[in-house]
Coordinates of C-alpha atoms in Angstrom, one line a residue:
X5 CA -16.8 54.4 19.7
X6 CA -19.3 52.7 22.8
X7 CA -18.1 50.6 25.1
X8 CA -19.3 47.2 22.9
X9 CA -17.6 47.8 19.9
X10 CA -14.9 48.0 21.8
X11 CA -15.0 45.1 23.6
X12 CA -15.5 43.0 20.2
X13 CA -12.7 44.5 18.9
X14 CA -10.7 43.9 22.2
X15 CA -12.2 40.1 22.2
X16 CA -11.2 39.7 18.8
X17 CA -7.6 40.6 19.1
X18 CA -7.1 38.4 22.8
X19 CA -8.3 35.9 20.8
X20 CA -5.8 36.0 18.2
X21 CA -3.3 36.7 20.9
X22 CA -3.8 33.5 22.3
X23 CA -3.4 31.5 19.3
X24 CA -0.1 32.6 18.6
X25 CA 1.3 32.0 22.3
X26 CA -0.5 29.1 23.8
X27 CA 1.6 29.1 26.9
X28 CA 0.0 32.6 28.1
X29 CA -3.1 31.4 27.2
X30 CA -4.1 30.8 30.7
X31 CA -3.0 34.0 32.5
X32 CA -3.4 36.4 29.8
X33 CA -7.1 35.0 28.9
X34 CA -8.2 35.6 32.4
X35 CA -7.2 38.9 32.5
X36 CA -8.5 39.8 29.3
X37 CA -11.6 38.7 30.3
X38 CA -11.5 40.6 33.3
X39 CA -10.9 43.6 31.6
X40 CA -13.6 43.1 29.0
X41 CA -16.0 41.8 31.6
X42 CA -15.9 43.8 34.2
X43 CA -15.9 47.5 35.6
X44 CA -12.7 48.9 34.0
X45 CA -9.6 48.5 36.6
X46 CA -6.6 50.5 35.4
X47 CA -3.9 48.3 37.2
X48 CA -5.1 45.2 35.1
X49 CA -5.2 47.0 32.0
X50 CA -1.4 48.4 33.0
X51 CA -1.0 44.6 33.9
X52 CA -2.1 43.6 30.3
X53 CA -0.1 46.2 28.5
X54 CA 3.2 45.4 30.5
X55 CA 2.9 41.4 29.5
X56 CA 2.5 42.8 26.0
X57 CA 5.1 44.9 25.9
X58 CA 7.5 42.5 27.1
X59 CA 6.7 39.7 24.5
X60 CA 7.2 42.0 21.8
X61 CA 10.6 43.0 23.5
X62 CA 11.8 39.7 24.3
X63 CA 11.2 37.2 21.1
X64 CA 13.4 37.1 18.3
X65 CA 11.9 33.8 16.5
X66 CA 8.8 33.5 14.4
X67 CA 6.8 33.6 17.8
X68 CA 7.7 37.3 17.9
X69 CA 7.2 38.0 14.8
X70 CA 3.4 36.6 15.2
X71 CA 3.5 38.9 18.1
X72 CA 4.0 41.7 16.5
X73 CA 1.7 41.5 14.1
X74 CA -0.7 41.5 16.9
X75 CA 0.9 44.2 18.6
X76 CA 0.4 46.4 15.1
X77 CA -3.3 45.6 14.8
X78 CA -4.2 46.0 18.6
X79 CA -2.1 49.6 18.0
X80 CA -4.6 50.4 14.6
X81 CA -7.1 49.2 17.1
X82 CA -5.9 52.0 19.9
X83 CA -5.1 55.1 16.9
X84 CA -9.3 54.2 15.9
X85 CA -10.1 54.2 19.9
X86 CA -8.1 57.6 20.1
X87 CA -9.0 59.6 17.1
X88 CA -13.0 58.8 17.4
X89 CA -12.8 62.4 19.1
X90 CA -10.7 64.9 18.9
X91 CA -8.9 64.5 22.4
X92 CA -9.2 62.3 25.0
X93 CA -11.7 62.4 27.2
X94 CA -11.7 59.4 29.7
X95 CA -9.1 57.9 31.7
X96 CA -9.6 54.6 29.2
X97 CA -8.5 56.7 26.2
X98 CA -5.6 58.6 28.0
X99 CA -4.1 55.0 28.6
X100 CA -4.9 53.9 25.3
X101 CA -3.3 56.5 23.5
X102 CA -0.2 55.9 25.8
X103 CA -0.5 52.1 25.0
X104 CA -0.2 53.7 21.2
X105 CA 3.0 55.2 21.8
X106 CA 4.6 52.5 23.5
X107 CA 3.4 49.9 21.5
X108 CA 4.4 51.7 18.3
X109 CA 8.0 52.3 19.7
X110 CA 8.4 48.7 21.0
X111 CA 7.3 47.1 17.3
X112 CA 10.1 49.4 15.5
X113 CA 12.4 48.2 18.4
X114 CA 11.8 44.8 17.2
X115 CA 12.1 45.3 13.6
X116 CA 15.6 46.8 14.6
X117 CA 16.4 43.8 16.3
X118 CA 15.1 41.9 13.3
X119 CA 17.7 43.9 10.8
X120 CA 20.7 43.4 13.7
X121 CA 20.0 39.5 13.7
X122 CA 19.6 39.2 10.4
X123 CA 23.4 41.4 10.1
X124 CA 24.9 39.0 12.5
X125 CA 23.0 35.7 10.5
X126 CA 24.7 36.8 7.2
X127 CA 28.3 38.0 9.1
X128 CA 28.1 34.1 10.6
X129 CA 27.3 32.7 7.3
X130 CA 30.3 34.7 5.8
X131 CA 32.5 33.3 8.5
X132 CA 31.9 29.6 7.4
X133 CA 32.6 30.2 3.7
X134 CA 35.6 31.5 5.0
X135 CA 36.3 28.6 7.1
X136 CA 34.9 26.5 4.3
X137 CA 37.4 28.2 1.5
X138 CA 40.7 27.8 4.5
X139 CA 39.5 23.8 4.4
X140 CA 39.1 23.4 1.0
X141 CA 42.5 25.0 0.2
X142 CA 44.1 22.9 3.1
X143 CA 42.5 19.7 1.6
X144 CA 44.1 20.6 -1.7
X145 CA 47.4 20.4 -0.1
X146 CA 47.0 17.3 0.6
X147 CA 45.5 16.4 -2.7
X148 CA 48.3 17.4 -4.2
X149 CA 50.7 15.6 -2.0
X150 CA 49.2 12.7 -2.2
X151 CA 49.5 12.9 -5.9
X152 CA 53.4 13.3 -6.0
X153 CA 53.7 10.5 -3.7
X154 CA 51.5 8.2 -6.0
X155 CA 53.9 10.1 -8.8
X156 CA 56.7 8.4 -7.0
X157 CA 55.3 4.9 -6.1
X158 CA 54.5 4.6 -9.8
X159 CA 57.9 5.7 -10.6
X160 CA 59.6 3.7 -7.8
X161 CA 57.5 0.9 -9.3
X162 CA 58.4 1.2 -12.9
X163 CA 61.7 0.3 -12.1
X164 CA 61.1 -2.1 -9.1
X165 CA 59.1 -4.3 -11.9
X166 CA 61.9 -5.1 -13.9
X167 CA 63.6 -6.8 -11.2
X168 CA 63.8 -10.5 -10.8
X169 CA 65.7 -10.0 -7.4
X170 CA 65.5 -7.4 -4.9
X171 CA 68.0 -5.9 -2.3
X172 CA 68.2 -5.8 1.4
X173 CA 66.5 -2.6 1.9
X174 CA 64.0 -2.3 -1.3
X175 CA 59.9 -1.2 -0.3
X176 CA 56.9 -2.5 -2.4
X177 CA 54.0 -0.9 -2.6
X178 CA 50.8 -3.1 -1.3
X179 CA 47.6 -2.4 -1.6
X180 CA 45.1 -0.2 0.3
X181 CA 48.3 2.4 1.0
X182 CA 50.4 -0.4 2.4
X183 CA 54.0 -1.1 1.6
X184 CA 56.7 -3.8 3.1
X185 CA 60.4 -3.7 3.3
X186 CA 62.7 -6.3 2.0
X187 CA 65.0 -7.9 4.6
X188 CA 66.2 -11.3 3.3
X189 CA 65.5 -14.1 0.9
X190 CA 63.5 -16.4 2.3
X191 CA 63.7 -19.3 -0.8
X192 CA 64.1 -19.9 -3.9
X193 CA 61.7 -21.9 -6.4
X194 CA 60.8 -22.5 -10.3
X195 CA 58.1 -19.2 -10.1
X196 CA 59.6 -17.0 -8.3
X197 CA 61.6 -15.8 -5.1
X198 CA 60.1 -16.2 -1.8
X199 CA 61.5 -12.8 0.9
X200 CA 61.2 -12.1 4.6
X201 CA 59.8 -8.6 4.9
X202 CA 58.5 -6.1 7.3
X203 CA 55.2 -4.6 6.9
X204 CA 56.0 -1.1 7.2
X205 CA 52.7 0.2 9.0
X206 CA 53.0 -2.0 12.5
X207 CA 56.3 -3.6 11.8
X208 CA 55.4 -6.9 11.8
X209 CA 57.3 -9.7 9.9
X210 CA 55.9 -11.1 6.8
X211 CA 56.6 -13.7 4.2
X212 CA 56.3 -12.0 0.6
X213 CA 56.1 -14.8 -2.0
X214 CA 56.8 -13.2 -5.7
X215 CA 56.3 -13.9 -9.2
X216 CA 59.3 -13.5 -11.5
X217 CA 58.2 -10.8 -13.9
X218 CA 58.7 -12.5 -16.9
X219 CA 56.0 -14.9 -15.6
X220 CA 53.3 -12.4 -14.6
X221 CA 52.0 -12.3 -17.7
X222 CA 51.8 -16.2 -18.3
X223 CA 47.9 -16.2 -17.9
X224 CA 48.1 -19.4 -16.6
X225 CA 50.4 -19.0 -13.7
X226 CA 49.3 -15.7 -12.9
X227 CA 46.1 -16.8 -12.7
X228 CA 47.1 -19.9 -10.2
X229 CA 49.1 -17.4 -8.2
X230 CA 45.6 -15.2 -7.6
X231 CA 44.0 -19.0 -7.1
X232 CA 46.5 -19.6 -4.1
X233 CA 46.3 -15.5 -2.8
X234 CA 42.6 -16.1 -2.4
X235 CA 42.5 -19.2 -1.3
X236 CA 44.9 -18.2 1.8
X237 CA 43.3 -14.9 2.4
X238 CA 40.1 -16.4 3.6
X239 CA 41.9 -19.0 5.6
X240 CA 41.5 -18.5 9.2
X241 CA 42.7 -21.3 11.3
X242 CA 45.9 -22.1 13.4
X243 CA 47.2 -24.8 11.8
X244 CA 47.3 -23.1 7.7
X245 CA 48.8 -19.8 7.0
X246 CA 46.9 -17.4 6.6
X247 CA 47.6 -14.5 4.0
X248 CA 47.7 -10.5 4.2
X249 CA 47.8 -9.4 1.4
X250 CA 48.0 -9.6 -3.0
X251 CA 49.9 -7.1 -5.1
X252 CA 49.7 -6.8 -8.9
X253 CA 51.1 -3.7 -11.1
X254 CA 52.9 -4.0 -14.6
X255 CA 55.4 -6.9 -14.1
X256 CA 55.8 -6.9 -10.3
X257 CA 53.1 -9.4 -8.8
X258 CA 53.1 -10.7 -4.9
X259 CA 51.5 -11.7 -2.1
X260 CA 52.3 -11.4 1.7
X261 CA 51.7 -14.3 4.4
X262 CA 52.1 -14.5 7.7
X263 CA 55.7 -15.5 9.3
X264 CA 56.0 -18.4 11.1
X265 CA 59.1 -18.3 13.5
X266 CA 60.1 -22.2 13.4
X267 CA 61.5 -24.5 11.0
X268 CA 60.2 -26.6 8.3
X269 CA 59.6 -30.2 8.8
X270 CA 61.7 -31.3 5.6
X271 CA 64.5 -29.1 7.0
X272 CA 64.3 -30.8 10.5
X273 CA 64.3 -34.3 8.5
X274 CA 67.7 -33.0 6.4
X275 CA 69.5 -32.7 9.9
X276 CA 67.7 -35.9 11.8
X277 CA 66.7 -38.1 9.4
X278 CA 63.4 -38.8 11.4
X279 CA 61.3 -37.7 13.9
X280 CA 60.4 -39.2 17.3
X281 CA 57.2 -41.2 17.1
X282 CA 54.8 -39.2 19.4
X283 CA 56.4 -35.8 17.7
X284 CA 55.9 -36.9 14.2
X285 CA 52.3 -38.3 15.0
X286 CA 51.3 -34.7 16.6
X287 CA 52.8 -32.9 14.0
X288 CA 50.1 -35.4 10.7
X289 CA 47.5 -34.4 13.6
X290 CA 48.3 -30.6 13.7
X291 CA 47.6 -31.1 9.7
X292 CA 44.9 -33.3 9.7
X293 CA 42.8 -30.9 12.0
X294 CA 44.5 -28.0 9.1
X295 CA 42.5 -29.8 6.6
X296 CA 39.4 -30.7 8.0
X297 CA 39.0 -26.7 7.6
X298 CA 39.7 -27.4 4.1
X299 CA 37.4 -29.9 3.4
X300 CA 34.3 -27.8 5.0
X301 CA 35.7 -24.9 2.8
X302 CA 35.9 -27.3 0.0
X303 CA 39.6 -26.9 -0.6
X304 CA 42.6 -29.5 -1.3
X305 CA 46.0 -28.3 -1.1
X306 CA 47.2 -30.8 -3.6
X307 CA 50.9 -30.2 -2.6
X308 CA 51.2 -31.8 1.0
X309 CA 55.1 -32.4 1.6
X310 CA 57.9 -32.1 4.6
X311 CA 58.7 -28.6 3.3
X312 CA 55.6 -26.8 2.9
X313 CA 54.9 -28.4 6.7
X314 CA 56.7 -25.3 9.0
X315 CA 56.7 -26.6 12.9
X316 CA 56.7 -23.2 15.1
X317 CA 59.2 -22.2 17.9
X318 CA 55.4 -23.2 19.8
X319 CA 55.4 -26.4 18.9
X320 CA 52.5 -26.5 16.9
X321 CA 52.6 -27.6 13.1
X322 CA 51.2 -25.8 10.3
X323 CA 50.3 -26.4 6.4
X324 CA 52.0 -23.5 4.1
X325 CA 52.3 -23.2 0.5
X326 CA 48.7 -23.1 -1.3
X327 CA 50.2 -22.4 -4.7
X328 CA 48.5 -25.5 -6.2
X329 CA 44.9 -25.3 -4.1
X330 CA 41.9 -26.5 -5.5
X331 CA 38.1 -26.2 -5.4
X332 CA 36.9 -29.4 -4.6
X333 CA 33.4 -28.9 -6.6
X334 CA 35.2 -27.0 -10.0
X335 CA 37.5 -28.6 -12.7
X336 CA 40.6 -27.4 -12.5
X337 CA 41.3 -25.3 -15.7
X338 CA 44.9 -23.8 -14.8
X339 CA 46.4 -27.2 -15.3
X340 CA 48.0 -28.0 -18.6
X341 CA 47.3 -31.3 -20.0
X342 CA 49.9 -34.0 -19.9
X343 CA 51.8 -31.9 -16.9
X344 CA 51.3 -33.1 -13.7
X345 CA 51.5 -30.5 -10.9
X346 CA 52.7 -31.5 -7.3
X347 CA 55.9 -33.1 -5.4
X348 CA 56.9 -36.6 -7.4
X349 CA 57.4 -38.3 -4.1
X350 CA 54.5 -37.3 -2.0
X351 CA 51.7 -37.3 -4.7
X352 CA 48.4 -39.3 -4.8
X353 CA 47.8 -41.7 -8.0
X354 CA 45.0 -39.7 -9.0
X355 CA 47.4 -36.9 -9.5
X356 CA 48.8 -38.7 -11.6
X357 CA 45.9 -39.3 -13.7
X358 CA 44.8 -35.9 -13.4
X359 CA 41.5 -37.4 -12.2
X360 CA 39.4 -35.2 -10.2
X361 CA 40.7 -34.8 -6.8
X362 CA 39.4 -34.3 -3.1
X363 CA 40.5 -34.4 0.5
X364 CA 41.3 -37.9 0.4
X365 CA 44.1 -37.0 -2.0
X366 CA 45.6 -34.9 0.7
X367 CA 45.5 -37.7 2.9
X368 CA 47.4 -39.8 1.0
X369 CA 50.0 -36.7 0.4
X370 CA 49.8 -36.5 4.0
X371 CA 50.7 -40.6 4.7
X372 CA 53.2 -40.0 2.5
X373 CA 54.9 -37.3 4.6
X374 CA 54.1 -39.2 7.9
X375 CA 56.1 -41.5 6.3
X376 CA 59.2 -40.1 5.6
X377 CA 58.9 -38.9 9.0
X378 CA 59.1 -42.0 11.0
X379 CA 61.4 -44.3 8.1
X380 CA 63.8 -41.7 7.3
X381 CA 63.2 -41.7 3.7
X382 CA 60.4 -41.3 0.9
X383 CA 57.9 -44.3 0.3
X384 CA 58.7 -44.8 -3.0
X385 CA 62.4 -45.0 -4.4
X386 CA 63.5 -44.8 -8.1
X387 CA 66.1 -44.2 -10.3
X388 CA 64.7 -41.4 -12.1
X389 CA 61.3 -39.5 -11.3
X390 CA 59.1 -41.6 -13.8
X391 CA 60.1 -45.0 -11.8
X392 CA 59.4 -43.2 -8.4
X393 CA 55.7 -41.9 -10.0
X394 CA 55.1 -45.4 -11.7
X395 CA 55.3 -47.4 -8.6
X396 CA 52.6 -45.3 -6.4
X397 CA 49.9 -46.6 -9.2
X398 CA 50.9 -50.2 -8.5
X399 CA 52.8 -50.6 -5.1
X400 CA 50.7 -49.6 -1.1
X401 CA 54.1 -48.7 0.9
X402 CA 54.6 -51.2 3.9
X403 CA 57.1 -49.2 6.8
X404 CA 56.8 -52.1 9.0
X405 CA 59.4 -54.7 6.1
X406 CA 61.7 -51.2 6.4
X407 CA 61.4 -50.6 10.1
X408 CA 60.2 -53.9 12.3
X409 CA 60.1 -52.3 15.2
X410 CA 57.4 -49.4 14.0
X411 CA 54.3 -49.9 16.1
X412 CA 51.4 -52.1 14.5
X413 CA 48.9 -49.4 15.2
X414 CA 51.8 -46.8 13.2
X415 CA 51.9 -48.4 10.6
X416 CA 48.2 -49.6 9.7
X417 CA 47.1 -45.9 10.0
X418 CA 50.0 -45.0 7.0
X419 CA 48.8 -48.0 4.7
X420 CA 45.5 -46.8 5.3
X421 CA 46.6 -43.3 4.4
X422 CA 48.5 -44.7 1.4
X423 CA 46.1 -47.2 -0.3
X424 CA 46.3 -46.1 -3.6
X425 CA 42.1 -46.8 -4.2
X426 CA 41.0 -43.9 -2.6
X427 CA 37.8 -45.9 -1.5
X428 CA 39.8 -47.9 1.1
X429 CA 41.6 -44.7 2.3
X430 CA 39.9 -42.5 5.7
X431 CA 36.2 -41.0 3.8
X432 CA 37.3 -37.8 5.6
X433 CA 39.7 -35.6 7.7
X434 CA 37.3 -36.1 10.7
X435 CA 38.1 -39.9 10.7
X436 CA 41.7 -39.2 9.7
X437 CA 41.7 -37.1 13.0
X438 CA 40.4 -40.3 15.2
X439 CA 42.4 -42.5 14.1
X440 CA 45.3 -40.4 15.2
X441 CA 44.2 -39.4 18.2
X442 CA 43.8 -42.9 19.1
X443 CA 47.5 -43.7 17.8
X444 CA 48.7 -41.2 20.3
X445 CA 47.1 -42.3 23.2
X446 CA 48.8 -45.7 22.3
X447 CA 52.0 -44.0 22.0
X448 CA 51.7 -42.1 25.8
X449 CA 50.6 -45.4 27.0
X450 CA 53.3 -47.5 25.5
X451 CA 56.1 -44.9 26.2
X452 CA 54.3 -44.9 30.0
X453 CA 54.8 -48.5 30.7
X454 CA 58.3 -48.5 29.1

């Protein structure tokens, strides 16, 4: 083999060389072409061999094993050099046949190394199925836990449903996981029993209003109690209650409110009578600010009354009880004809009518209430209910022939609330909210100069 063959053969395999590891490209080019080039210098072709040697030693990635497929053909490139004659006879072929040797034994080094990682690549893999298998086993521990609780929270359930009263003591289940403790009966009305509770997750107090069981399946009722546990679940304002959470399974049907520490208004008005001017004015504006909220969420409560007003240990007032709310912009299809749904003594005429209803309504429900809370007693009086609802279609309450000395300004604003065409009554909660706003200022000015 001349001298040129070789050095196509050499310039061939530098070339591939380079392609598979650009970042030598510099150094290693060079000396190749050194090597090639020029008079042949041992130390750089010992230099050349060494780098070579070393990169097949040191990869383990698909860069080495490129590498070694160079390193095998520059070796079938050596065994040609070396066998062209019998033995060697230059210093060039006594180095290349020892660059033979040690190329050969570095390449099967490699592939050893190559057969190690690939034993520690499958022992690792082994590993995670065994982690894997632990896991899954551990998950169906708690697969199967989770099903004997649910076992007993149907069971528990079951007989909880059948219930129209529950015990001191007795957990529901509530959605999402949740469950609440019973603590003490909160009130009593036609649908069902209202409880204090604890919610069992943070321990915070709750109100749990329930259906009795025999009424769940009433279609109608059930389906005003889902009305009213929407309704207050989207509510988010300080002065209306806002709601937690609806339950529904089998015959037991609920839903959890927020607990207001304070006392109704009609309770304070069973003890006083009435309420102090400036108090009882605050209290129609903490509501009045409730339902403009309403109004832009086209809502009316339709059941505005002292009792379902709950004044906190904070003074501030707020609207409960959304059991008969209504979408302002829908017919109402959950009321029966001929039945008139709402409080006798604190309902609008066009309740009574069952004519479509809006904010205004409230208003007058609200007048009503403001009402009884500076008189001392209900607008209208009867001796039976029908009387007490007849009069409201023909009759605009005047406080000031029942109490002279009720301020001008007082009693204006409740004849306004109470006019019973709902044309001449505030347009809006916004104008309901001036107009008391500007009664109070009159009140802190009066009571001032006094």
């Amino acid at each position: 083999m001349d001298n040129l063959d070789f050095q196509e053969d050499l310039s061939e395999l530098v070339t591939e060389y380079v392609k598979v590891l650009p970042d030598k490209l510099a150094e290693i080019e060079i000396e190749w072409y050194k090597l090639l080039h020029e008079p042949w210098n041992k130390e750089r072709a010992l230099k050349i061999h060494r780098e070579l040697l070393n990169m097949v030693g040191s990869g383990g990635t698909l860069g080495l094993h490129l590498l070694s497929n160079v390193a095998r053909d520059f070796a079938s490139f050596m065994a040609g050099l070396v066998t062209a004659d019998t033995k060697p006879v230059s210093e060039e072929e006594m180095l290349v046949d020892k660059f033979l040797q040690e190329l050969r034994s570095a390449i099967e080094k490699n592939q050893l190394n190559k057969k190690f990682e690939k034993t520690v690549v499958t022992r690792k893999f082994i590993q995670e199925l065994n982690s894997k298998r632990i896991e899954a086993e551990e998950n169906m521990e708690k697969l199967q836990t989770k099903l004997k609780e649910l076992e007993k929270r149907i069971e528990n359930t079951v007989n909880i449903s059948s219930q129209s009263q529950f015990l001191e003591g007795t957990v529901l289940p509530g959605s999402a996981g949740e469950s609440y403790t019973i603590q003490q009966i909160f009130g009593n009305g036609g649908m069902g029993i209202t409880y204090q509770a604890v919610r069992n997750s943070d321990g915070i107090r709750v109100v749990l209003k329930t259906l009795f069981p025999e009424l769940v399946n009433d279609t109608k009722v059930s389906m005003r109690f889902l009305q009213e546990a929407r309704a207050i679940m989207e509510l988010d304002h300080p002065n209306l209650v806002h709601g937690y959470d609806f339950y529904q399974e089998k015959n037991l049907c609920y839903l959890v409110m927020e607990f207001i520490e304070g006392e109704s208004v009609g309770s304070i008005l069973k003890s006083s009578s009435s309420l102090e001017l400036k108090k009882a004015t605050q209290i129609i504006l903490d509501v009045a600010m409730g339902l403009l909220y309403l109004e832009e969420k086209k809502l009316v409560h339709r059941d505005i009354k002292p009792e379902n007003i709950i004044l906190s240990t904070k003074g501030i007032a707020k609207l409960v009880d959304f059991g008969l709310v209504k979408m302002t912009d829908r017919d109402c299809t959950l009321t029966t004809a001929g039945i008139v749904l709402g409080t006798p003594h604190y309902l609008s005429p066009e309740q009574l009518c069952e004519s479509k209803v809006d904010i205004r309504s409230d208003i007058y429900s609200l007048g009503a209430t403001y009402y009884h809370m500076v008189i001392g007693e209900e607008p209208f009086q009867g001796e039976n209910q029908m009387q007490v609802l007849q009069k409201r279609l023909v009759q605009i309450p005047k406080p000031k022939k029942v109490k002279p000395d009720l301020p001008k300004e007082v009693a204006n604003l409740i004849e306004k609330m109470m006019q019973i065409n709902v044309n001449k009554r505030h347009k809006n909660a916004q104008q309901l909210i001036e107009d008391l706003q500007k009664t109070l200022e009159k009140l802190a000015k009066e009571s001032t100069n006094e």
